[in-house]
Tab-separated table of C-alpha atoms in Angstrom:
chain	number	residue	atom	x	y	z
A	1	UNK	CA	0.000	0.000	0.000
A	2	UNK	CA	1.113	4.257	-0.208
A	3	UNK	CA	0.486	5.165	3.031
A	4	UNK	CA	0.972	8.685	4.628
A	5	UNK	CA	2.021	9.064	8.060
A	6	UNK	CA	1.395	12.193	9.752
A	7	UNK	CA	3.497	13.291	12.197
A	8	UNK	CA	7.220	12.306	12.546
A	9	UNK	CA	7.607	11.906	16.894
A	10	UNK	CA	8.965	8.410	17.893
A	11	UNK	CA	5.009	6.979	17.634
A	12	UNK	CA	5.372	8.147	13.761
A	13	UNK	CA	9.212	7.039	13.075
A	14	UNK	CA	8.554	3.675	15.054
A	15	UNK	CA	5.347	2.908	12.672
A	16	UNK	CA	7.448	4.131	9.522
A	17	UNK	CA	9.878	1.366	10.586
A	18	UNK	CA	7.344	-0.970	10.939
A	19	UNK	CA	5.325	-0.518	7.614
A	20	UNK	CA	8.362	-0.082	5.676
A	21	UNK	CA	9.687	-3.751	7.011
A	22	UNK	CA	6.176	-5.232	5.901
A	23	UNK	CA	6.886	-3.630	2.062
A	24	UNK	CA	4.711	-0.680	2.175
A	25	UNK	CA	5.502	3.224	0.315
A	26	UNK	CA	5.424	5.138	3.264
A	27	UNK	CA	5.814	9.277	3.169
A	28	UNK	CA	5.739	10.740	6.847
A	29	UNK	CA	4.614	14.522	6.938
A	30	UNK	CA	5.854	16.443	9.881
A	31	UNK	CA	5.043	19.958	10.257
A	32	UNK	CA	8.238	21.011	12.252
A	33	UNK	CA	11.253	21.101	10.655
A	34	UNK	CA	13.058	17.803	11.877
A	35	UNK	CA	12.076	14.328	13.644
A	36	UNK	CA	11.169	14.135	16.989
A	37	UNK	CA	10.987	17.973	17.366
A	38	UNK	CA	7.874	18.152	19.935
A	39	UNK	CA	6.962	15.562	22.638
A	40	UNK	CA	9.361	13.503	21.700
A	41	UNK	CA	12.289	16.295	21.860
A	42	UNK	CA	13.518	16.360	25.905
A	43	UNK	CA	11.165	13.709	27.987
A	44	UNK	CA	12.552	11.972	30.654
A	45	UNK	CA	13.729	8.408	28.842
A	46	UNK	CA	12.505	6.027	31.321
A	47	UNK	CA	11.403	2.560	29.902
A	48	UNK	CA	9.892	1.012	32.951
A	49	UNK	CA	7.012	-1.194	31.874
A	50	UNK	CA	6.235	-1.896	35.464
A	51	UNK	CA	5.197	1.678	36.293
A	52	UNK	CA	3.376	2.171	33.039
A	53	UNK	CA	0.162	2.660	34.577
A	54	UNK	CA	-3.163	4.668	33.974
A	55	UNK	CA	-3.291	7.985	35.681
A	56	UNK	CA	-6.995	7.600	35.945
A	57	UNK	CA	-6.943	5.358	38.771
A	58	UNK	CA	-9.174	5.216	41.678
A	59	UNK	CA	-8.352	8.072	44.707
A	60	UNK	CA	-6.629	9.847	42.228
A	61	UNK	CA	-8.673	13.033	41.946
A	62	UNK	CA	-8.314	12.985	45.706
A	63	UNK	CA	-4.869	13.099	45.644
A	64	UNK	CA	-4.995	15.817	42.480
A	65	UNK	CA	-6.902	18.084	44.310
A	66	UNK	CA	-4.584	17.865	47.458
A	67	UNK	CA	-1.500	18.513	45.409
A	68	UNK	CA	-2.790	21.633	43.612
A	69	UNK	CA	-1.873	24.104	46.185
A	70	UNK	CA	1.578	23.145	47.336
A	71	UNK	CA	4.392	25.012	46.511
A	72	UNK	CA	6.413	22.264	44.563
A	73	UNK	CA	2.925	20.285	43.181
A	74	UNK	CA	3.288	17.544	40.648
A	75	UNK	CA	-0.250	18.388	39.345
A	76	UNK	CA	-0.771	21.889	38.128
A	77	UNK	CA	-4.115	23.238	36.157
A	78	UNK	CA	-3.093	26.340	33.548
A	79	UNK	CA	-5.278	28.908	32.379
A	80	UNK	CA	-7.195	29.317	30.136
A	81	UNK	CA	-8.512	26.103	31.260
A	82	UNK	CA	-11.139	25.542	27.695
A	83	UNK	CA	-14.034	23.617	27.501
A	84	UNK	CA	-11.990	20.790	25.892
A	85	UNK	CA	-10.079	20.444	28.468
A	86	UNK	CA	-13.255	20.367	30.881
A	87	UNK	CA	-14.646	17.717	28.932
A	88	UNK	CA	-11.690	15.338	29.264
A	89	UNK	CA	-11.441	16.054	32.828
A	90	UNK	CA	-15.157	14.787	33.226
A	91	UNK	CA	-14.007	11.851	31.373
A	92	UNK	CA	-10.580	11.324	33.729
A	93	UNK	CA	-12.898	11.490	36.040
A	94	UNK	CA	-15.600	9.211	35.193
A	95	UNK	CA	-13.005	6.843	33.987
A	96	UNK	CA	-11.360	6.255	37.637
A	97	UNK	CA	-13.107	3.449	39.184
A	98	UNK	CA	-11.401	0.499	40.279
A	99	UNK	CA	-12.673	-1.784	37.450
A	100	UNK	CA	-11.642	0.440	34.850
A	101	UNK	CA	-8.269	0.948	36.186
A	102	UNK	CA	-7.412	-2.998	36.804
A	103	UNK	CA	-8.741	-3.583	32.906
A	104	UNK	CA	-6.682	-0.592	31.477
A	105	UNK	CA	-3.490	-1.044	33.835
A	106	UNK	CA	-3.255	-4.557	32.264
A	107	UNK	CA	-3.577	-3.415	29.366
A	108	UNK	CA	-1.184	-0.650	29.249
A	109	UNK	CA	1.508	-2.820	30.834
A	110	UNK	CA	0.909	-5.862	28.706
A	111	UNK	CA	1.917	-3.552	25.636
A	112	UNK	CA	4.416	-1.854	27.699
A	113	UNK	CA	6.599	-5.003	27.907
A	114	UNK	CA	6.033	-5.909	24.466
A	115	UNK	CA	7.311	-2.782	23.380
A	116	UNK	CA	10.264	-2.859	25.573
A	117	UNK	CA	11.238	-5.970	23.685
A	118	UNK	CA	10.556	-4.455	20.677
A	119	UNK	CA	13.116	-1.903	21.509
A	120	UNK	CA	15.692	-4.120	22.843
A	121	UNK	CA	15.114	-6.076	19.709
A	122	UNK	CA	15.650	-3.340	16.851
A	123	UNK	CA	18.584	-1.692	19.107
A	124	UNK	CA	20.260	-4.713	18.687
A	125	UNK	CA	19.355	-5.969	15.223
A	126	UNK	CA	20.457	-2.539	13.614
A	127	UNK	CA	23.110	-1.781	16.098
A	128	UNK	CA	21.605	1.886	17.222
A	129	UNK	CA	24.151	3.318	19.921
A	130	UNK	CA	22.574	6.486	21.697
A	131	UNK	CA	22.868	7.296	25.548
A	132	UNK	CA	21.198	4.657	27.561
A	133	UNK	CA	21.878	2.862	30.921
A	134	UNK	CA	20.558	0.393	32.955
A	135	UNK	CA	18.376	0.327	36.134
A	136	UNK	CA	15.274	2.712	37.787
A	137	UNK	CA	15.082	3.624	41.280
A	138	UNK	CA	11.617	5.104	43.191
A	139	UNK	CA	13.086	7.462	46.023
A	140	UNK	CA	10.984	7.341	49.320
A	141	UNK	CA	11.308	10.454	51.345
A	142	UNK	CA	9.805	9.306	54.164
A	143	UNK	CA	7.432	6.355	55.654
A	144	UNK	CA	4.304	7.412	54.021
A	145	UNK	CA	6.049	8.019	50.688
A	146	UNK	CA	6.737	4.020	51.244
A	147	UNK	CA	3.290	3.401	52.427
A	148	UNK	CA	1.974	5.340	49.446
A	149	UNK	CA	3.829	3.023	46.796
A	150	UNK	CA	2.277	-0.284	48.652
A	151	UNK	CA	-0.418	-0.596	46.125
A	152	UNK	CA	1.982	0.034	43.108
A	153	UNK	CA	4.166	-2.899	44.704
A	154	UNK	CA	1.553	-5.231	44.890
A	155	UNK	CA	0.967	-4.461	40.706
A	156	UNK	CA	4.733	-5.151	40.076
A	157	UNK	CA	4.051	-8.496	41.674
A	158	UNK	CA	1.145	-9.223	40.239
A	159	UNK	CA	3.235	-8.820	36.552
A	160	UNK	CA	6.021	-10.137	38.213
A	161	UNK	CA	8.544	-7.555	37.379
A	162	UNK	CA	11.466	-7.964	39.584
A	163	UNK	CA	12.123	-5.478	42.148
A	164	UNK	CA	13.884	-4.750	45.472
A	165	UNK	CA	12.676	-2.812	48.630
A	166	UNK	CA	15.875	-0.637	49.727
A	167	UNK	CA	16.678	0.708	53.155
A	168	UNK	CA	18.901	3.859	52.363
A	169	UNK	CA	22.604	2.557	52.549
A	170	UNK	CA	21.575	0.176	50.066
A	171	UNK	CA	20.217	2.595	47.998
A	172	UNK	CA	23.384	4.452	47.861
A	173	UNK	CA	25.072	1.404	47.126
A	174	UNK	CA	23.260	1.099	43.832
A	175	UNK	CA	23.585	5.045	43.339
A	176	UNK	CA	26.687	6.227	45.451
A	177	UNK	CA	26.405	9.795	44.055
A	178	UNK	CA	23.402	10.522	46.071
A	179	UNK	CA	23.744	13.555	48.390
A	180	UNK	CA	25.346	12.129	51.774
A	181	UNK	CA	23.621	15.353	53.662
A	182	UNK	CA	20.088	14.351	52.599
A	183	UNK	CA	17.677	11.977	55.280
A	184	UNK	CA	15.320	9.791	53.153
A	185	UNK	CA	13.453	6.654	53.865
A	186	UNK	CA	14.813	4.352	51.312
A	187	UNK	CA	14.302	3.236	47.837
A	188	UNK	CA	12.155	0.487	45.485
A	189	UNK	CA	14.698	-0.879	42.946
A	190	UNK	CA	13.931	-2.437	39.185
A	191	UNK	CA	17.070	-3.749	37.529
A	192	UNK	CA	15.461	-5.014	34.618
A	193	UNK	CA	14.541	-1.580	33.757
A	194	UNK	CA	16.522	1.550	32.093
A	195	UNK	CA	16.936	4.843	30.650
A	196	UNK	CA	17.463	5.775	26.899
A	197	UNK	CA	17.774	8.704	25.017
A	198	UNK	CA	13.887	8.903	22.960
A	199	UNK	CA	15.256	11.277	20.302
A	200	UNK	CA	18.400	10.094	19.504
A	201	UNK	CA	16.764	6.885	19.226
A	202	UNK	CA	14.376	8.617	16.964
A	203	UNK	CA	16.965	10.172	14.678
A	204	UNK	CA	18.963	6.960	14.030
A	205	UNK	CA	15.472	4.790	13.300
A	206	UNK	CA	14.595	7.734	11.223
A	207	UNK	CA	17.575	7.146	9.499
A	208	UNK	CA	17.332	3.256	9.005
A	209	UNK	CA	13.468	3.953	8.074
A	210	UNK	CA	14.961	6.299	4.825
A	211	UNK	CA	17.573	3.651	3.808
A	212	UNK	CA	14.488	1.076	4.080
A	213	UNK	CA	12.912	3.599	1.486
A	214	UNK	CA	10.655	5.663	3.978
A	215	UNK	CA	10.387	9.325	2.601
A	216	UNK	CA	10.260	12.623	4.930
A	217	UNK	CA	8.695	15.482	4.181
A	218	UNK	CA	8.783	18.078	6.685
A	219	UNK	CA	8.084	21.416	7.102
A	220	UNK	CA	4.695	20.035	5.687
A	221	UNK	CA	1.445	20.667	7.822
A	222	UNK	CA	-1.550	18.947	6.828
A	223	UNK	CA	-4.040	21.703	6.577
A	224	UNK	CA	-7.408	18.908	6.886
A	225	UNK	CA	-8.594	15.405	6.088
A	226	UNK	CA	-11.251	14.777	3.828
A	227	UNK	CA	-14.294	13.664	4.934
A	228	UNK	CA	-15.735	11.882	2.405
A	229	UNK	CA	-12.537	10.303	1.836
A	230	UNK	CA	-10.422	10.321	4.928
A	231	UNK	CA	-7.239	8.697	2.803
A	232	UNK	CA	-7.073	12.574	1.154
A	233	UNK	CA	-5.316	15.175	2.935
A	234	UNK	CA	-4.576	18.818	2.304
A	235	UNK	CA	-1.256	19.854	2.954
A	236	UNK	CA	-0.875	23.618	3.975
A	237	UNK	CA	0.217	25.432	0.614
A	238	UNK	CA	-0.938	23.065	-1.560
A	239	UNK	CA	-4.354	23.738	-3.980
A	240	UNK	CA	-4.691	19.929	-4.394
A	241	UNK	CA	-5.334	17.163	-2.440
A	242	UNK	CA	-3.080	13.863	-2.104
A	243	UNK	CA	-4.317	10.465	-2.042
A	244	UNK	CA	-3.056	7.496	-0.585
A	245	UNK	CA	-4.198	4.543	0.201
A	246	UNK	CA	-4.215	4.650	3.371
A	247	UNK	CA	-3.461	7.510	6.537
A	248	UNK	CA	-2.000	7.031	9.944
A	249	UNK	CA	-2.407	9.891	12.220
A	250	UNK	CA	0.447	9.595	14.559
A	251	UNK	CA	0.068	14.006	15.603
A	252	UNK	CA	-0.134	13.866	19.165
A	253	UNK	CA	-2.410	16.537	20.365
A	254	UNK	CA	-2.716	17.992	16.714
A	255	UNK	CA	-4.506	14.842	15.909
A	256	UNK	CA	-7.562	15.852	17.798
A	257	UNK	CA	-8.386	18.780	15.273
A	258	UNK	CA	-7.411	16.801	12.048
A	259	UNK	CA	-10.305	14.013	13.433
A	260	UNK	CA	-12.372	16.653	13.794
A	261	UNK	CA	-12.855	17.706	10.373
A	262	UNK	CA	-13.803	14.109	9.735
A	263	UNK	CA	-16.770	14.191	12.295
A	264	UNK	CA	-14.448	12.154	15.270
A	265	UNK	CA	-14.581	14.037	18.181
A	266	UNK	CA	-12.065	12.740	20.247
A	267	UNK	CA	-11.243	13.584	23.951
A	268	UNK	CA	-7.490	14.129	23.774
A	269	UNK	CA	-5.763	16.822	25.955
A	270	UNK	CA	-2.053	18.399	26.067
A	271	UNK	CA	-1.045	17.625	29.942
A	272	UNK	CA	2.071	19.799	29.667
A	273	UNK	CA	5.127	18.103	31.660
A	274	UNK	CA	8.655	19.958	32.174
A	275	UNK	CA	12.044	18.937	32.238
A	276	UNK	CA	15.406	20.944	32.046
A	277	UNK	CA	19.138	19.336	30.211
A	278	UNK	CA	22.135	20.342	31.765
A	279	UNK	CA	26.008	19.212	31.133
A	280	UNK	CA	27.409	17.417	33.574
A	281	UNK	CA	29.706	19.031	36.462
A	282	UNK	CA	31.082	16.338	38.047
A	283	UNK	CA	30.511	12.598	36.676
A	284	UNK	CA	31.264	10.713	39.997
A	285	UNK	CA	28.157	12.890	41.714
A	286	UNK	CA	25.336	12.370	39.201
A	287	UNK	CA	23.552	9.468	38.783
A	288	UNK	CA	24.507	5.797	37.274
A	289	UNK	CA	21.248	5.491	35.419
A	290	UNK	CA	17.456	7.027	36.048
A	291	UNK	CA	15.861	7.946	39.300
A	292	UNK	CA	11.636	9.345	40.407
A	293	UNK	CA	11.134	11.042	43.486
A	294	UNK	CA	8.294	9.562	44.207
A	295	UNK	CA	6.661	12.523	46.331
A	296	UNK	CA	7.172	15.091	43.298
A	297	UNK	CA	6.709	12.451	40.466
A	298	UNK	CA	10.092	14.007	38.905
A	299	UNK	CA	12.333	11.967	37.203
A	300	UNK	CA	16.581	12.626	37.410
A	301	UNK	CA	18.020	10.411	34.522
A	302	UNK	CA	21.562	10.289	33.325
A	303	UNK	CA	21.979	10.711	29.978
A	304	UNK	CA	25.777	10.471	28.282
A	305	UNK	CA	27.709	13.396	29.297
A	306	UNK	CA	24.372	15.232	30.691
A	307	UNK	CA	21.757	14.999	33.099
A	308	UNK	CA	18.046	15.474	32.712
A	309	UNK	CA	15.489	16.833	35.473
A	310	UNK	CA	11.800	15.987	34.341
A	311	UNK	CA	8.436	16.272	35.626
A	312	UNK	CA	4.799	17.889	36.141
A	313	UNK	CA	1.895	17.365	34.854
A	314	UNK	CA	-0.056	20.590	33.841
A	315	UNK	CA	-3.689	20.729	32.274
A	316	UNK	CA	-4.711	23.592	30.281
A	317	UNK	CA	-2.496	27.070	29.527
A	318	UNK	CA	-0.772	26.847	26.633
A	319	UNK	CA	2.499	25.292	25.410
A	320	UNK	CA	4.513	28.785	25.475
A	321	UNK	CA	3.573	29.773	28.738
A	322	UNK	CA	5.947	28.105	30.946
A	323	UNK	CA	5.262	27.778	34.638
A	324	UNK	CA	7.913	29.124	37.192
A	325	UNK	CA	6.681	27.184	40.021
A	326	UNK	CA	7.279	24.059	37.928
A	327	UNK	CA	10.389	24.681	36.775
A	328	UNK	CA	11.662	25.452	40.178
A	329	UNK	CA	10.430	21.744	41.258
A	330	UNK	CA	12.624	20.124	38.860
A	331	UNK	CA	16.066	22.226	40.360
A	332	UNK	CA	14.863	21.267	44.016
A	333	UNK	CA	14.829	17.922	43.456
A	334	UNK	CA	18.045	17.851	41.383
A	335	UNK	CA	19.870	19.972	44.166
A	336	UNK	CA	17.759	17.586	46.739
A	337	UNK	CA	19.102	14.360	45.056
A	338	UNK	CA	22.424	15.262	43.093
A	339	UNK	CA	23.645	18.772	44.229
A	340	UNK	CA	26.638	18.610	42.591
A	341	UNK	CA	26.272	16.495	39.213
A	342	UNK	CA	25.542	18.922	36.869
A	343	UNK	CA	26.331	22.793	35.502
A	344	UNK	CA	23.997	24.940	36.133
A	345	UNK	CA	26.030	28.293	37.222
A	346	UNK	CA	28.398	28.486	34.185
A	347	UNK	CA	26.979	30.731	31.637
A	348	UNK	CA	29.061	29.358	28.728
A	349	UNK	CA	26.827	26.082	29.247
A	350	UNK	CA	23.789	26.619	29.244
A	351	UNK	CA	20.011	24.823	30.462
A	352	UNK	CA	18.227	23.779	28.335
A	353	UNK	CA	14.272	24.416	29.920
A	354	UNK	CA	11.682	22.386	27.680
A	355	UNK	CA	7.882	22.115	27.812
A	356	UNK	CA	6.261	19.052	26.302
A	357	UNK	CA	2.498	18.540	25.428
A	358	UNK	CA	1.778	14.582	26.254
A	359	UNK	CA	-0.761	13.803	24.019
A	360	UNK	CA	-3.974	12.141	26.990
A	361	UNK	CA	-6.767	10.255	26.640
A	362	UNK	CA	-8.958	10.110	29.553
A	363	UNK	CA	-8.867	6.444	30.433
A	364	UNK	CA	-5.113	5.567	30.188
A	365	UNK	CA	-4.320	3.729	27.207
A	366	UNK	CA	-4.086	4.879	23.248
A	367	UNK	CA	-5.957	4.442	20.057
A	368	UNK	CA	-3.799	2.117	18.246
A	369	UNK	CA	-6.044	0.509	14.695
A	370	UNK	CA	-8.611	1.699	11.941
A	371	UNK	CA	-10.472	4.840	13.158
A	372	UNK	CA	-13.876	3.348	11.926
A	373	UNK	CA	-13.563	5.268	8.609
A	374	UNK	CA	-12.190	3.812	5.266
A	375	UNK	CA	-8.430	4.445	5.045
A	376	UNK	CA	-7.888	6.184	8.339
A	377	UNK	CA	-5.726	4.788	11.054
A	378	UNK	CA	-4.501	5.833	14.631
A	379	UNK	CA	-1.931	5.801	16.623
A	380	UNK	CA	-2.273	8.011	19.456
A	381	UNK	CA	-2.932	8.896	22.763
A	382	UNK	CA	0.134	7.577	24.630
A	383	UNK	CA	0.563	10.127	26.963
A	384	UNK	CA	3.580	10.221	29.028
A	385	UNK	CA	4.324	7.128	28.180
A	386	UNK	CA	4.811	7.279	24.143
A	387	UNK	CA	8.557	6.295	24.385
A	388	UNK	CA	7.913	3.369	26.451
A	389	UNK	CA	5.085	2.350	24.447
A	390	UNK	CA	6.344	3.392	20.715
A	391	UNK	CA	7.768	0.395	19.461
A	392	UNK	CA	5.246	-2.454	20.907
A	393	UNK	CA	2.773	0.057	19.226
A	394	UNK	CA	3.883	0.584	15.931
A	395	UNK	CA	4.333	-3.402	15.571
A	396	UNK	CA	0.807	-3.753	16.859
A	397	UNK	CA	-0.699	-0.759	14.275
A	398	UNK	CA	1.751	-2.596	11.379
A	399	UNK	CA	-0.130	-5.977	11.978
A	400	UNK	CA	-3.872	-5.010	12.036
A	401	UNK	CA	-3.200	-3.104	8.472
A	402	UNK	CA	-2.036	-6.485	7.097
A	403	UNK	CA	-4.318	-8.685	8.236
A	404	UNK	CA	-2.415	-10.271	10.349
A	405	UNK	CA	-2.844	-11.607	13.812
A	406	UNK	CA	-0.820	-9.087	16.668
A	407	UNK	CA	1.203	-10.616	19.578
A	408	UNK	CA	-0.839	-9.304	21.719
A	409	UNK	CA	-5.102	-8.273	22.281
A	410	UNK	CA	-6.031	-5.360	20.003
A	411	UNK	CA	-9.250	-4.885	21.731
A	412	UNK	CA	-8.454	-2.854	24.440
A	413	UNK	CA	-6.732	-0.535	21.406
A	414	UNK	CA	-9.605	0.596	19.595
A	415	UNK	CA	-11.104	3.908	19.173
A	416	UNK	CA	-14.765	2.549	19.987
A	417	UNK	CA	-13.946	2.274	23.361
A	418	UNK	CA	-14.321	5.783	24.078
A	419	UNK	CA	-17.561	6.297	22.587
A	420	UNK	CA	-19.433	5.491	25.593
């Protein structure tokens, strides 16, 4: 088949890869001017199936609405707050019941480890080197931080991911950089787990997808989808339509407006996240691989020669506006954790501060399969999870288009779930 891919994030580059492998033409539009230039661009890298979870889980708009006025919150709302994003908050909200959340967690984490053996798989089989390490550590300030992860303990056995419950001298054994001066509780351990670099992976695929025959066009919005065909598109600047046999809509939060125009009114927000890229200052006091502070839900992750801060989760505002409050977070948890791993003073290297906008459906996992109308296919909705989940997507997507039989249930995938 010719199919168009629109948008060129690791969900797009990952199905490119895919498609490509099973003989398709493939042409991936992007609207910015290079891969993996929005959500993808600066997230935290963690690839932890284990903690791949729905955030619409029961108690959690408890716990939101406790967290919104604290001074270092991991849940923020942004004005203007629209009526979109009231809509999908109903939905969150709705969606959190305890049934709901066992179906969707197994679902989520069921294609969570699939994909992170799709990733190990294609690193290996191509030979992509980018920064990656081994290992992810939850940090427990304190007893009830501990008490507070129970329930996510009893899920890792339940899924049996391997894990170990630290005390913390033996979490500074695994991580000797951490700050000597700080008092904390201790530390949940997953060896099996790990950090890697989601754009750089993204590049080299991206680059493997061309030689495979793959063709990139960017600085090419697509303007609309037509309606009565939804395998036409408009790109921006164009006075004709192009035709393919067949679309995947891979935008992120941009592909709530293209489904529009085809009568698909979809309930996918931007929750903004955070994170900030520094150099390294001193390599023996940053850390090994990828930490979460489990009371502020940010991330520390070592990637190469720099370390990333990341973390927040914002509904409405706007992607420009960024949030000092939340910015500040991420440096007190660095300084907290690692006070002296990175450079942060030096002018002549300087932070890079990124906002993201995590493309969220209400219930917890994406849209992955045909969109109900001829030609049109999705891959979407991943969230903050879209590197973990990427590459067990893409396969999944690439095997309902040919007919074939996935590795894993579909059903909990489809876009029909939402419509009730």
């Amino acid at each position: 088949m010719n199919i168009a891919i629109i948008g060129a994030g690791i969900i797009g580059i990952t199905t490119a890869w895919e498609l490509a492998c099973d003989g398709h033409q493939v042409t991936v539009l992007e609207r910015r001017g290079a891969a993996a230039e929005e959500t993808s661009f600066a997230n935290a890298g963690v690839v932890a199936p284990g903690y791949v979870t729905p955030w619409a889980s029961p108690g959690m708009p408890k716990k939101v609405l406790s967290h919104l006025f604290r001074a270092h919150s991991p849940v923020r709302i942004g004005w203007p707050l629209s009526a979109a994003d009231l809509r999908w908050a109903w939905a969150w909200f709705r969606a959190c019941t305890p049934d709901a959340y066992q179906l969707n967690r197994a679902r989520l984490q069921q294609l969570a480890f699939y994909s992170r053996e799709r990733l190990r798989n294609l690193t290996s089989n191509l030979q992509l080197e980018y920064d990656r390490s081994e290992g992810y550590m939850v940090l427990l300030r304190s007893e009830q931080d501990r008490a507070l992860v129970e329930p996510g303990l009893e899920v890792l056995r339940q899924a049996d991911v391997a894990f170990k419950e630290l005390d913390a001298a033996q979490a500074r054994a695994v991580e000797p950089a951490l700050n000597p001066e700080l008092d904390f509780c201790g530390a949940i351990h997953l060896p099996d787990d790990e950090v890697a670099n989601c754009r750089q992976f993204a590049l080299l695929l991206k680059s493997e997808a061309q030689s495979a025959g793959v063709r990139f066009e960017f600085n090419t919005p697509v303007r609309h989808l037509n309606r009565q065909r939804p395998a036409s598109l408009l790109v921006d600047g164009e006075a004709s339509e192009r035709s393919y046999d067949a679309v995947v809509l891979c935008a992120g939060t941009a592909s709530a407006q293209l489904l529009d125009a085809v009568g698909m009114r979809l309930a996918l927000a931007p929750v903004y996240g955070y994170s900030l890229t520094a150099a390294l200052r001193e390599p023996l006091a940053a850390p090994r691989s990828a930490l979460m502070d489990e009371r502020y839900k940010v991330a520390i992750s070592r990637l190469g020669n720099r370390i990333r801060v990341a973390g927040g989760a914002e509904l409405g505002g706007t992607l420009q506006s960024q949030r000092a409050s939340s910015i500040a977070t991420l440096y007190k948890v660095l300084q907290d954790w690692f006070p002296s791993a990175a450079q942060l003073a030096n002018p002549q290297m300087r932070v890079q501060v990124w906002k993201g906008a995590r493309p969220m459906l209400p219930d917890g996992p994406p849209i992955i399969g045909g969109s109900g109308l001829p030609g049109l296919w999705l891959n979407l909705g991943h969230g903050s999870s879209g590197w973990a989940l990427s590459c067990g997507s893409a396969r999944l997507l690439a095997d309902l288009m040919r007919g074939a039989e996935p590795a894993l249930d579909a059903e909990g995938f489809r876009v029909d779930r939402l419509a009730a």
